[in-house]
PDB file of C-alpha atoms in Angstrom:
ATOM      1  CA  MET V  53       2.242   1.390  -1.581  1.00  0.00           C
ATOM      2  CA  GLU V  54       2.203  -1.226  -4.463  1.00  0.00           C
ATOM      3  CA  ARG V  55       2.867  -4.991  -4.121  1.00  0.00           C
ATOM      4  CA  PHE V  56       1.898  -8.286  -5.661  1.00  0.00           C
ATOM      5  CA  VAL V  57       0.072 -11.096  -3.929  1.00  0.00           C
ATOM      6  CA  ASP V  58      -0.267 -14.781  -5.005  1.00  0.00           C
ATOM      7  CA  ALA V  59      -3.963 -15.643  -5.488  1.00  0.00           C
ATOM      8  CA  ALA V  60      -3.498 -19.104  -6.866  1.00  0.00           C
ATOM      9  CA  PRO V  61      -0.777 -21.218  -8.512  1.00  0.00           C
ATOM     10  CA  GLY V  62       0.536 -19.098 -11.381  1.00  0.00           C
ATOM     11  CA  ILE V  63      -1.787 -16.120 -10.510  1.00  0.00           C
ATOM     12  CA  ARG V  64      -0.360 -12.917  -9.124  1.00  0.00           C
ATOM     13  CA  LEU V  65      -2.427  -9.860  -8.350  1.00  0.00           C
ATOM     14  CA  TRP V  66      -1.275  -6.287  -8.485  1.00  0.00           C
ATOM     15  CA  THR V  67      -2.378  -4.391  -5.312  1.00  0.00           C
ATOM     16  CA  GLU V  68      -2.136  -0.759  -4.051  1.00  0.00           C
ATOM     17  CA  GLU V  69      -2.818   0.726  -0.622  1.00  0.00           C
ATOM     18  CA  ARG V  70      -3.188   4.336   0.568  1.00  0.00           C
ATOM     19  CA  GLY V  71      -4.342   5.972   3.801  1.00  0.00           C
ATOM     20  CA  ASP V  72      -3.328   5.286   7.328  1.00  0.00           C
ATOM     21  CA  PRO V  73      -2.037   1.680   7.574  1.00  0.00           C
ATOM     22  CA  ASP V  74      -3.548   1.476  11.063  1.00  0.00           C
ATOM     23  CA  ALA V  75      -7.064   2.571   9.886  1.00  0.00           C
ATOM     24  CA  SER V  76      -9.815   0.064   9.163  1.00  0.00           C
ATOM     25  CA  PRO V  77      -9.256  -1.619   5.805  1.00  0.00           C
ATOM     26  CA  LEU V  78     -11.563  -0.917   2.882  1.00  0.00           C
ATOM     27  CA  LEU V  79     -11.262  -3.176  -0.189  1.00  0.00           C
ATOM     28  CA  LEU V  80     -12.397  -1.836  -3.558  1.00  0.00           C
ATOM     29  CA  ILE V  81     -13.537  -4.474  -6.041  1.00  0.00           C
ATOM     30  CA  MET V  82     -13.971  -3.205  -9.612  1.00  0.00           C
ATOM     31  CA  GLY V  83     -16.281  -4.484 -12.359  1.00  0.00           C
ATOM     32  CA  ALA V  84     -15.617  -6.788 -15.334  1.00  0.00           C
ATOM     33  CA  GLN V  85     -12.446  -6.248 -17.259  1.00  0.00           C
ATOM     34  CA  ALA V  86     -11.747  -3.045 -15.172  1.00  0.00           C
ATOM     35  CA  PRO V  87      -8.472  -2.867 -13.259  1.00  0.00           C
ATOM     36  CA  GLY V  88      -7.949  -1.169  -9.928  1.00  0.00           C
ATOM     37  CA  LEU V  89      -7.214   2.133 -11.556  1.00  0.00           C
ATOM     38  CA  GLY V  90     -10.778   2.063 -12.686  1.00  0.00           C
ATOM     39  CA  TRP V  91     -11.497   3.575  -9.217  1.00  0.00           C
ATOM     40  CA  PRO V  92     -10.815   7.391  -9.726  1.00  0.00           C
ATOM     41  CA  GLU V  93      -7.905   8.848  -7.758  1.00  0.00           C
ATOM     42  CA  GLU V  94      -9.964  11.637  -6.187  1.00  0.00           C
ATOM     43  CA  PHE V  95     -12.613   9.073  -5.011  1.00  0.00           C
ATOM     44  CA  VAL V  96      -9.916   6.792  -3.544  1.00  0.00           C
ATOM     45  CA  ASP V  97      -8.336   9.792  -1.724  1.00  0.00           C
ATOM     46  CA  LEU V  98     -11.660  10.649  -0.194  1.00  0.00           C
ATOM     47  CA  LEU V  99     -12.077   7.212   1.223  1.00  0.00           C
ATOM     48  CA  ALA V 100      -8.456   7.130   2.325  1.00  0.00           C
ATOM     49  CA  THR V 101      -9.177   9.966   4.778  1.00  0.00           C
ATOM     50  CA  ARG V 102     -10.741   7.387   7.085  1.00  0.00           C
ATOM     51  CA  HIS V 103      -9.551   4.068   5.777  1.00  0.00           C
ATOM     52  CA  ARG V 104      -6.659   1.958   4.681  1.00  0.00           C
ATOM     53  CA  VAL V 105      -7.926   1.648   1.079  1.00  0.00           C
ATOM     54  CA  ILE V 106      -6.899  -1.292  -0.976  1.00  0.00           C
ATOM     55  CA  ARG V 107      -7.508  -1.651  -4.684  1.00  0.00           C
ATOM     56  CA  TYR V 108      -6.265  -4.300  -6.969  1.00  0.00           C
ATOM     57  CA  ASP V 109      -6.248  -5.583 -10.554  1.00  0.00           C
ATOM     58  CA  HIS V 110      -8.420  -8.584 -11.297  1.00  0.00           C
ATOM     59  CA  ARG V 111      -6.682 -11.397 -13.086  1.00  0.00           C
ATOM     60  CA  ASP V 112      -6.711 -10.601 -16.789  1.00  0.00           C
ATOM     61  CA  THR V 113      -6.527  -7.010 -16.204  1.00  0.00           C
ATOM     62  CA  GLY V 114      -3.881  -4.351 -15.487  1.00  0.00           C
ATOM     63  CA  ARG V 115      -0.647  -5.717 -14.169  1.00  0.00           C
ATOM     64  CA  SER V 116      -2.071  -8.924 -12.712  1.00  0.00           C
ATOM     65  CA  THR V 117      -1.663 -12.303 -14.421  1.00  0.00           C
ATOM     66  CA  TRP V 118      -3.361 -12.680 -17.824  1.00  0.00           C
ATOM     67  CA  SER V 119      -4.205 -16.359 -17.914  1.00  0.00           C
ATOM     68  CA  PHE V 120      -7.681 -17.031 -19.186  1.00  0.00           C
ATOM     69  CA  GLU V 121      -6.649 -18.260 -22.618  1.00  0.00           C
ATOM     70  CA  GLU V 122      -4.441 -21.087 -21.130  1.00  0.00           C
ATOM     71  CA  ARG V 123      -6.468 -21.619 -17.927  1.00  0.00           C
ATOM     72  CA  PRO V 124     -10.152 -20.627 -18.029  1.00  0.00           C
ATOM     73  CA  TYR V 125     -11.847 -20.055 -14.735  1.00  0.00           C
ATOM     74  CA  PRO V 126     -15.310 -19.414 -13.483  1.00  0.00           C
ATOM     75  CA  VAL V 127     -16.465 -15.947 -12.206  1.00  0.00           C
ATOM     76  CA  THR V 128     -16.501 -17.207  -8.673  1.00  0.00           C
ATOM     77  CA  ALA V 129     -12.795 -17.524  -8.842  1.00  0.00           C
ATOM     78  CA  LEU V 130     -12.669 -13.672  -8.869  1.00  0.00           C
ATOM     79  CA  ALA V 131     -14.382 -13.678  -5.548  1.00  0.00           C
ATOM     80  CA  GLN V 132     -11.778 -16.048  -4.189  1.00  0.00           C
ATOM     81  CA  ASP V 133      -9.134 -13.633  -5.527  1.00  0.00           C
ATOM     82  CA  ALA V 134     -10.601 -10.887  -3.318  1.00  0.00           C
ATOM     83  CA  VAL V 135     -10.068 -12.958  -0.293  1.00  0.00           C
ATOM     84  CA  ALA V 136      -6.559 -13.782  -1.449  1.00  0.00           C
ATOM     85  CA  VAL V 137      -5.820 -10.106  -1.615  1.00  0.00           C
ATOM     86  CA  LEU V 138      -6.874  -9.796   2.121  1.00  0.00           C
ATOM     87  CA  ASP V 139      -4.784 -12.721   2.977  1.00  0.00           C
ATOM     88  CA  GLY V 140      -1.763 -11.440   1.130  1.00  0.00           C
ATOM     89  CA  LEU V 141      -1.856  -8.029   2.799  1.00  0.00           C
ATOM     90  CA  GLY V 142      -2.525  -9.569   6.216  1.00  0.00           C
ATOM     91  CA  VAL V 143      -6.090  -8.244   6.582  1.00  0.00           C
ATOM     92  CA  GLU V 144      -8.347 -10.297   8.772  1.00  0.00           C
ATOM     93  CA  ARG V 145     -11.557  -8.264   8.176  1.00  0.00           C
ATOM     94  CA  ALA V 146     -12.374  -5.412   5.826  1.00  0.00           C
ATOM     95  CA  HIS V 147     -15.123  -3.134   4.591  1.00  0.00           C
ATOM     96  CA  ILE V 148     -15.676  -3.938   0.899  1.00  0.00           C
ATOM     97  CA  VAL V 149     -17.027  -1.835  -1.954  1.00  0.00           C
ATOM     98  CA  GLY V 150     -18.003  -3.585  -5.117  1.00  0.00           C
ATOM     99  CA  MET V 151     -19.066  -2.117  -8.456  1.00  0.00           C
ATOM    100  CA  SER V 152     -20.989  -3.877 -11.269  1.00  0.00           C
ATOM    101  CA  LEU V 153     -19.408  -7.396 -11.434  1.00  0.00           C
ATOM    102  CA  GLY V 154     -17.544  -6.247  -8.337  1.00  0.00           C
ATOM    103  CA  GLY V 155     -20.895  -5.870  -6.571  1.00  0.00           C
ATOM    104  CA  MET V 156     -21.722  -9.493  -7.445  1.00  0.00           C
ATOM    105  CA  LEU V 157     -18.410 -10.643  -6.149  1.00  0.00           C
ATOM    106  CA  ALA V 158     -19.069  -8.719  -3.030  1.00  0.00           C
ATOM    107  CA  GLN V 159     -22.395 -10.495  -2.539  1.00  0.00           C
ATOM    108  CA  LEU V 160     -20.604 -13.865  -2.885  1.00  0.00           C
ATOM    109  CA  LEU V 161     -18.416 -12.706  -0.052  1.00  0.00           C
ATOM    110  CA  VAL V 162     -21.319 -11.552   2.036  1.00  0.00           C
ATOM    111  CA  ALA V 163     -22.907 -15.020   1.588  1.00  0.00           C
ATOM    112  CA  ASP V 164     -19.837 -17.279   1.739  1.00  0.00           C
ATOM    113  CA  ARG V 165     -17.231 -15.407   3.735  1.00  0.00           C
ATOM    114  CA  PRO V 166     -18.992 -13.082   6.127  1.00  0.00           C
ATOM    115  CA  GLU V 167     -16.389 -13.603   8.767  1.00  0.00           C
ATOM    116  CA  ARG V 168     -13.888 -11.653   6.639  1.00  0.00           C
ATOM    117  CA  LEU V 169     -16.133  -8.605   6.224  1.00  0.00           C
ATOM    118  CA  LEU V 170     -16.896  -5.566   8.290  1.00  0.00           C
ATOM    119  CA  SER V 171     -19.523  -4.201   5.922  1.00  0.00           C
ATOM    120  CA  ALA V 172     -20.417  -4.206   2.219  1.00  0.00           C
ATOM    121  CA  THR V 173     -21.369  -1.436  -0.244  1.00  0.00           C
ATOM    122  CA  LEU V 174     -22.861  -2.491  -3.653  1.00  0.00           C
ATOM    123  CA  ILE V 175     -22.907  -0.190  -6.580  1.00  0.00           C
ATOM    124  CA  GLY V 176     -24.376  -0.685 -10.031  1.00  0.00           C
ATOM    125  CA  THR V 177     -25.190  -4.377  -9.705  1.00  0.00           C
ATOM    126  CA  CYS V 178     -28.013  -6.870  -9.281  1.00  0.00           C
ATOM    127  CA  ALA V 179     -28.989  -9.273  -6.641  1.00  0.00           C
ATOM    128  CA  LEU V 180     -27.697 -12.837  -6.705  1.00  0.00           C
ATOM    129  CA  SER V 181     -31.126 -14.082  -5.763  1.00  0.00           C
ATOM    130  CA  SER V 182     -34.325 -15.541  -7.082  1.00  0.00           C
ATOM    131  CA  THR V 183     -36.363 -13.717  -4.527  1.00  0.00           C
ATOM    132  CA  PRO V 184     -39.101 -11.691  -6.242  1.00  0.00           C
ATOM    133  CA  TYR V 185     -38.962  -7.967  -6.005  1.00  0.00           C
ATOM    134  CA  THR V 186     -41.865  -6.344  -4.045  1.00  0.00           C
ATOM    135  CA  ARG V 187     -42.783  -3.078  -5.522  1.00  0.00           C
ATOM    136  CA  PRO V 188     -44.121  -0.136  -3.539  1.00  0.00           C
ATOM    137  CA  ASP V 189     -47.766  -1.079  -4.436  1.00  0.00           C
ATOM    138  CA  GLY V 190     -47.178  -4.536  -3.032  1.00  0.00           C
ATOM    139  CA  THR V 191     -46.973  -6.428  -6.262  1.00  0.00           C
ATOM    140  CA  ARG V 192     -44.226  -8.975  -6.639  1.00  0.00           C
ATOM    141  CA  THR V 193     -42.031  -9.222  -9.744  1.00  0.00           C
ATOM    142  CA  PRO V 194     -39.609 -11.977 -10.670  1.00  0.00           C
ATOM    143  CA  PRO V 195     -35.976 -10.708 -10.863  1.00  0.00           C
ATOM    144  CA  GLY V 196     -35.938 -11.623 -14.567  1.00  0.00           C
ATOM    145  CA  ALA V 197     -38.851  -9.165 -15.160  1.00  0.00           C
ATOM    146  CA  LEU V 198     -36.994  -6.194 -13.615  1.00  0.00           C
ATOM    147  CA  PRO V 199     -35.910  -3.424 -16.063  1.00  0.00           C
ATOM    148  CA  GLY V 200     -33.115  -4.781 -18.317  1.00  0.00           C
ATOM    149  CA  ILE V 201     -29.919  -3.272 -19.788  1.00  0.00           C
ATOM    150  CA  ASP V 202     -30.281  -0.122 -21.887  1.00  0.00           C
ATOM    151  CA  PRO V 203     -30.351  -1.099 -25.625  1.00  0.00           C
ATOM    152  CA  ARG V 204     -27.442   1.305 -26.325  1.00  0.00           C
ATOM    153  CA  VAL V 205     -25.313  -0.612 -23.907  1.00  0.00           C
ATOM    154  CA  LEU V 206     -26.334  -4.012 -25.304  1.00  0.00           C
ATOM    155  CA  GLU V 207     -25.542  -2.737 -28.775  1.00  0.00           C
ATOM    156  CA  LEU V 208     -21.993  -1.700 -27.701  1.00  0.00           C
ATOM    157  CA  TRP V 209     -21.458  -4.986 -25.927  1.00  0.00           C
ATOM    158  CA  SER V 210     -22.582  -6.990 -28.974  1.00  0.00           C
ATOM    159  CA  ARG V 211     -19.808  -5.542 -31.127  1.00  0.00           C
ATOM    160  CA  PRO V 212     -16.691  -7.532 -31.786  1.00  0.00           C
ATOM    161  CA  VAL V 213     -13.582  -6.199 -29.874  1.00  0.00           C
ATOM    162  CA  PRO V 214     -10.845  -6.211 -32.441  1.00  0.00           C
ATOM    163  CA  GLU V 215      -7.144  -5.532 -31.486  1.00  0.00           C
ATOM    164  CA  GLU V 216      -6.524  -2.265 -33.250  1.00  0.00           C
ATOM    165  CA  GLY V 217      -4.156   0.551 -32.607  1.00  0.00           C
ATOM    166  CA  LEU V 218      -3.992   2.633 -29.467  1.00  0.00           C
ATOM    167  CA  THR V 219      -6.031   5.523 -30.797  1.00  0.00           C
ATOM    168  CA  ALA V 220      -8.851   3.236 -31.921  1.00  0.00           C
ATOM    169  CA  GLU V 221      -8.913   1.345 -28.657  1.00  0.00           C
ATOM    170  CA  LEU V 222      -9.010   4.635 -26.653  1.00  0.00           C
ATOM    171  CA  ASP V 223     -11.949   5.753 -28.839  1.00  0.00           C
ATOM    172  CA  ARG V 224     -13.653   2.615 -28.193  1.00  0.00           C
ATOM    173  CA  ARG V 225     -13.251   2.921 -24.463  1.00  0.00           C
ATOM    174  CA  VAL V 226     -14.396   6.514 -24.417  1.00  0.00           C
ATOM    175  CA  GLU V 227     -17.534   5.639 -26.383  1.00  0.00           C
ATOM    176  CA  HIS V 228     -18.277   2.788 -23.903  1.00  0.00           C
ATOM    177  CA  TRP V 229     -17.987   5.087 -20.901  1.00  0.00           C
ATOM    178  CA  ARG V 230     -19.972   7.753 -22.567  1.00  0.00           C
ATOM    179  CA  VAL V 231     -22.989   5.366 -22.683  1.00  0.00           C
ATOM    180  CA  LEU V 232     -22.398   3.965 -19.203  1.00  0.00           C
ATOM    181  CA  ASN V 233     -22.296   7.543 -17.784  1.00  0.00           C
ATOM    182  CA  GLY V 234     -26.035   7.850 -18.178  1.00  0.00           C
ATOM    183  CA  ASP V 235     -27.987  10.857 -19.290  1.00  0.00           C
ATOM    184  CA  GLN V 236     -28.090  13.018 -16.170  1.00  0.00           C
ATOM    185  CA  LEU V 237     -24.512  14.307 -15.691  1.00  0.00           C
ATOM    186  CA  PRO V 238     -22.081  15.795 -18.288  1.00  0.00           C
ATOM    187  CA  PHE V 239     -19.649  13.442 -19.836  1.00  0.00           C
ATOM    188  CA  ASP V 240     -16.027  14.574 -19.584  1.00  0.00           C
ATOM    189  CA  GLU V 241     -14.444  12.906 -22.516  1.00  0.00           C
ATOM    190  CA  ASP V 242     -10.994  14.490 -21.936  1.00  0.00           C
ATOM    191  CA  ALA V 243     -10.911  13.169 -18.360  1.00  0.00           C
ATOM    192  CA  VAL V 244     -11.987   9.673 -19.432  1.00  0.00           C
ATOM    193  CA  ARG V 245      -9.482   9.485 -22.228  1.00  0.00           C
ATOM    194  CA  ALA V 246      -6.729  10.688 -19.985  1.00  0.00           C
ATOM    195  CA  ARG V 247      -7.642   8.003 -17.352  1.00  0.00           C
ATOM    196  CA  GLU V 248      -7.725   5.234 -19.945  1.00  0.00           C
ATOM    197  CA  ARG V 249      -4.176   6.456 -21.144  1.00  0.00           C
ATOM    198  CA  VAL V 250      -3.013   5.970 -17.635  1.00  0.00           C
ATOM    199  CA  ILE V 251      -4.567   2.449 -17.438  1.00  0.00           C
ATOM    200  CA  VAL V 252      -2.890   1.565 -20.679  1.00  0.00           C
ATOM    201  CA  GLU V 253       0.384   2.740 -19.270  1.00  0.00           C
ATOM    202  CA  HIS V 254      -0.223   0.782 -16.074  1.00  0.00           C
ATOM    203  CA  THR V 255      -1.150  -2.351 -17.955  1.00  0.00           C
ATOM    204  CA  GLY V 256       1.767  -2.176 -20.443  1.00  0.00           C
ATOM    205  CA  HIS V 257      -0.401  -2.680 -23.468  1.00  0.00           C
ATOM    206  CA  HIS V 258      -3.764  -1.658 -24.913  1.00  0.00           C
ATOM    207  CA  ARG V 259      -5.169  -4.964 -25.915  1.00  0.00           C
ATOM    208  CA  PRO V 260      -8.756  -5.221 -24.948  1.00  0.00           C
ATOM    209  CA  GLY V 261      -9.748  -7.935 -22.323  1.00  0.00           C
ATOM    210  CA  THR V 262     -12.681 -10.151 -22.741  1.00  0.00           C
ATOM    211  CA  ALA V 263     -11.951 -12.991 -20.203  1.00  0.00           C
ATOM    212  CA  HIS V 264     -14.459 -12.026 -17.686  1.00  0.00           C
ATOM    213  CA  ARG V 265     -17.431 -12.053 -20.192  1.00  0.00           C
ATOM    214  CA  ARG V 266     -16.427 -15.489 -21.233  1.00  0.00           C
ATOM    215  CA  ALA V 267     -15.873 -16.984 -17.771  1.00  0.00           C
ATOM    216  CA  ASP V 268     -18.462 -19.481 -16.545  1.00  0.00           C
ATOM    217  CA  PRO V 269     -21.115 -17.544 -14.579  1.00  0.00           C
ATOM    218  CA  SER V 270     -22.855 -20.608 -13.046  1.00  0.00           C
ATOM    219  CA  GLY V 271     -23.150 -21.288  -9.343  1.00  0.00           C
ATOM    220  CA  MET V 272     -23.581 -17.695  -8.301  1.00  0.00           C
ATOM    221  CA  ASP V 273     -27.157 -17.799  -6.835  1.00  0.00           C
ATOM    222  CA  ARG V 274     -27.074 -17.078  -3.080  1.00  0.00           C
ATOM    223  CA  THR V 275     -30.712 -16.607  -2.299  1.00  0.00           C
ATOM    224  CA  GLU V 276     -30.831 -18.385   1.006  1.00  0.00           C
ATOM    225  CA  ARG V 277     -27.494 -17.285   2.352  1.00  0.00           C
ATOM    226  CA  LEU V 278     -28.242 -13.572   1.486  1.00  0.00           C
ATOM    227  CA  ALA V 279     -31.575 -13.765   3.216  1.00  0.00           C
ATOM    228  CA  ARG V 280     -29.981 -14.669   6.480  1.00  0.00           C
ATOM    229  CA  ALA V 281     -26.734 -12.480   6.084  1.00  0.00           C
ATOM    230  CA  ASP V 282     -25.397 -10.581   9.007  1.00  0.00           C
ATOM    231  CA  VAL V 283     -22.988  -8.301   7.177  1.00  0.00           C
ATOM    232  CA  PRO V 284     -24.166  -4.604   7.259  1.00  0.00           C
ATOM    233  CA  THR V 285     -24.878  -3.893   3.571  1.00  0.00           C
ATOM    234  CA  LEU V 286     -25.461  -0.637   1.705  1.00  0.00           C
ATOM    235  CA  SER V 287     -27.064  -0.717  -1.702  1.00  0.00           C
ATOM    236  CA  ILE V 288     -26.306   2.381  -3.822  1.00  0.00           C
ATOM    237  CA  SER V 289     -29.059   3.497  -6.262  1.00  0.00           C
ATOM    238  CA  GLY V 290     -28.153   5.362  -9.312  1.00  0.00           C
ATOM    239  CA  PRO V 291     -31.035   7.194 -11.040  1.00  0.00           C
ATOM    240  CA  ALA V 292     -29.266   7.291 -14.368  1.00  0.00           C
ATOM    241  CA  GLU V 293     -28.096   3.586 -14.136  1.00  0.00           C
ATOM    242  CA  PRO V 294     -28.223   2.144 -17.756  1.00  0.00           C
ATOM    243  CA  VAL V 295     -27.166  -1.485 -16.809  1.00  0.00           C
ATOM    244  CA  PHE V 296     -29.068  -2.227 -13.539  1.00  0.00           C
ATOM    245  CA  PRO V 297     -31.826   0.442 -13.338  1.00  0.00           C
ATOM    246  CA  PRO V 298     -32.969   1.707  -9.868  1.00  0.00           C
ATOM    247  CA  PRO V 299     -35.321  -1.207  -9.042  1.00  0.00           C
ATOM    248  CA  HIS V 300     -32.241  -3.430  -8.833  1.00  0.00           C
ATOM    249  CA  ALA V 301     -30.739  -1.454  -5.907  1.00  0.00           C
ATOM    250  CA  HIS V 302     -33.983  -1.705  -4.051  1.00  0.00           C
ATOM    251  CA  HIS V 303     -34.306  -5.427  -4.882  1.00  0.00           C
ATOM    252  CA  ILE V 304     -30.886  -5.941  -3.391  1.00  0.00           C
ATOM    253  CA  ALA V 305     -32.095  -4.345  -0.128  1.00  0.00           C
ATOM    254  CA  GLN V 306     -35.005  -6.811   0.034  1.00  0.00           C
ATOM    255  CA  VAL V 307     -32.763  -9.755  -0.665  1.00  0.00           C
ATOM    256  CA  ILE V 308     -29.946  -9.109   1.880  1.00  0.00           C
ATOM    257  CA  ARG V 309     -31.214  -9.038   5.464  1.00  0.00           C
ATOM    258  CA  GLY V 310     -30.959  -5.622   6.968  1.00  0.00           C
ATOM    259  CA  ALA V 311     -29.539  -3.827   3.800  1.00  0.00           C
ATOM    260  CA  ARG V 312     -30.555  -0.212   3.098  1.00  0.00           C
ATOM    261  CA  VAL V 313     -30.599   1.956   0.048  1.00  0.00           C
ATOM    262  CA  VAL V 314     -28.986   5.344  -0.539  1.00  0.00           C
ATOM    263  CA  GLU V 315     -29.472   7.248  -3.850  1.00  0.00           C
ATOM    264  CA  VAL V 316     -26.526   9.184  -5.309  1.00  0.00           C
ATOM    265  CA  PRO V 317     -27.946  11.958  -7.571  1.00  0.00           C
ATOM    266  CA  GLY V 318     -27.050  11.558 -11.232  1.00  0.00           C
ATOM    267  CA  LEU V 319     -25.140   8.340 -10.798  1.00  0.00           C
ATOM    268  CA  GLY V 320     -25.013   5.987 -13.759  1.00  0.00           C
ATOM    269  CA  HIS V 321     -22.715   3.082 -14.361  1.00  0.00           C
ATOM    270  CA  ALA V 322     -19.587   5.232 -14.113  1.00  0.00           C
ATOM    271  CA  LEU V 323     -17.805   7.325 -11.588  1.00  0.00           C
ATOM    272  CA  PRO V 324     -17.478  10.864 -12.950  1.00  0.00           C
ATOM    273  CA  ARG V 325     -16.188  13.626 -10.816  1.00  0.00           C
ATOM    274  CA  GLN V 326     -19.628  14.858  -9.869  1.00  0.00           C
ATOM    275  CA  VAL V 327     -20.519  11.702  -7.808  1.00  0.00           C
ATOM    276  CA  HIS V 328     -17.160  11.291  -6.103  1.00  0.00           C
ATOM    277  CA  ALA V 329     -18.124  13.386  -2.940  1.00  0.00           C
ATOM    278  CA  PRO V 330     -21.622  12.156  -2.331  1.00  0.00           C
ATOM    279  CA  LEU V 331     -20.740   8.577  -3.076  1.00  0.00           C
ATOM    280  CA  ALA V 332     -17.779   8.708  -0.727  1.00  0.00           C
ATOM    281  CA  ALA V 333     -19.863  10.421   1.959  1.00  0.00           C
ATOM    282  CA  ALA V 334     -22.514   7.639   1.715  1.00  0.00           C
ATOM    283  CA  ILE V 335     -19.754   4.978   2.052  1.00  0.00           C
ATOM    284  CA  LEU V 336     -17.918   6.619   4.908  1.00  0.00           C
ATOM    285  CA  ASP V 337     -21.217   7.066   6.845  1.00  0.00           C
ATOM    286  CA  HIS V 338     -21.930   3.424   6.340  1.00  0.00           C
ATOM    287  CA  THR V 339     -18.512   2.222   7.410  1.00  0.00           C
ATOM    288  CA  ALA V 340     -18.579   4.593  10.404  1.00  0.00           C
ATOM    289  CA  GLY V 341     -21.782   3.252  11.615  1.00  0.00           C
ATOM    290  CA  ASP V 342     -20.684  -0.277  11.232  1.00  0.00           C
ATOM    291  CA  ALA V 343     -17.422   0.367  13.020  1.00  0.00           C
ATOM    292  CA  LEU V 344     -19.280   1.773  15.955  1.00  0.00           C
ATOM    293  CA  ALA V 345     -21.687  -1.247  16.032  1.00  0.00           C
ATOM    294  CA  THR V 346     -18.608  -3.619  15.999  1.00  0.00           C
ATOM    295  CA  LEU V 347     -17.110  -1.803  18.998  1.00  0.00           C
ATOM    296  CA  LEU V 348     -20.420  -1.963  20.860  1.00  0.00           C
TER     297      LEU V 348
END
């Protein structure tokens, strides 16, 4: 079921729900400039076997309001939008799953709105904390010294994003996902191109979005609040992750009280078919345990 919710004056967000409406809600929060359809259908269906799954388009993506040029906003506003989605759909508390920037937004909710969460799962992201990372040998490393973004990704992100024709834009997106996929799993170019065509049709145009990379990222450190968080949190480690390599997932588990790490074999910074089943299984195991703890 699709519907729009009002997130702020002049801002409407597209949402979609699937699964049993009486099941525990699970909100999917995508990464920068990625609409809700960035969550693959097969993966959403796997989660919907046990949850009322909600995905939505961030503002300036998909069918949601594109407003940044007229009314710039900070990154933190995107976390407030996630709460607005829950409010608009009448959801008091939900499990949340955030990927990339979505994982950062999820941490903001863990820190600032824990009363709205049943659990959190973080994928392909970094900790919103200045706490040093303690390596297995006991040495402590500042977050800024953790492995950085793969140079191939940085080179792609440094390129200008011109508004060209549909074919050129699809080529750009496919190249982007090829690099984000990592080096451990085959890259299915045909599947990615088909998905991006669906996203273009859903959006109504193929213009590239850049609002989220230009939004003000200040005010996101949550060191103290994450250290005393009480939201059950799962940090997913991807061994092929080119944006936030594996130490970042373990750093998150050290930063957020009680968080644990699960590795998904082959996972990079994308969601190819091969990771759907193991990733969904890890999330469903996490949410099932947290639901039982809530009942007890």
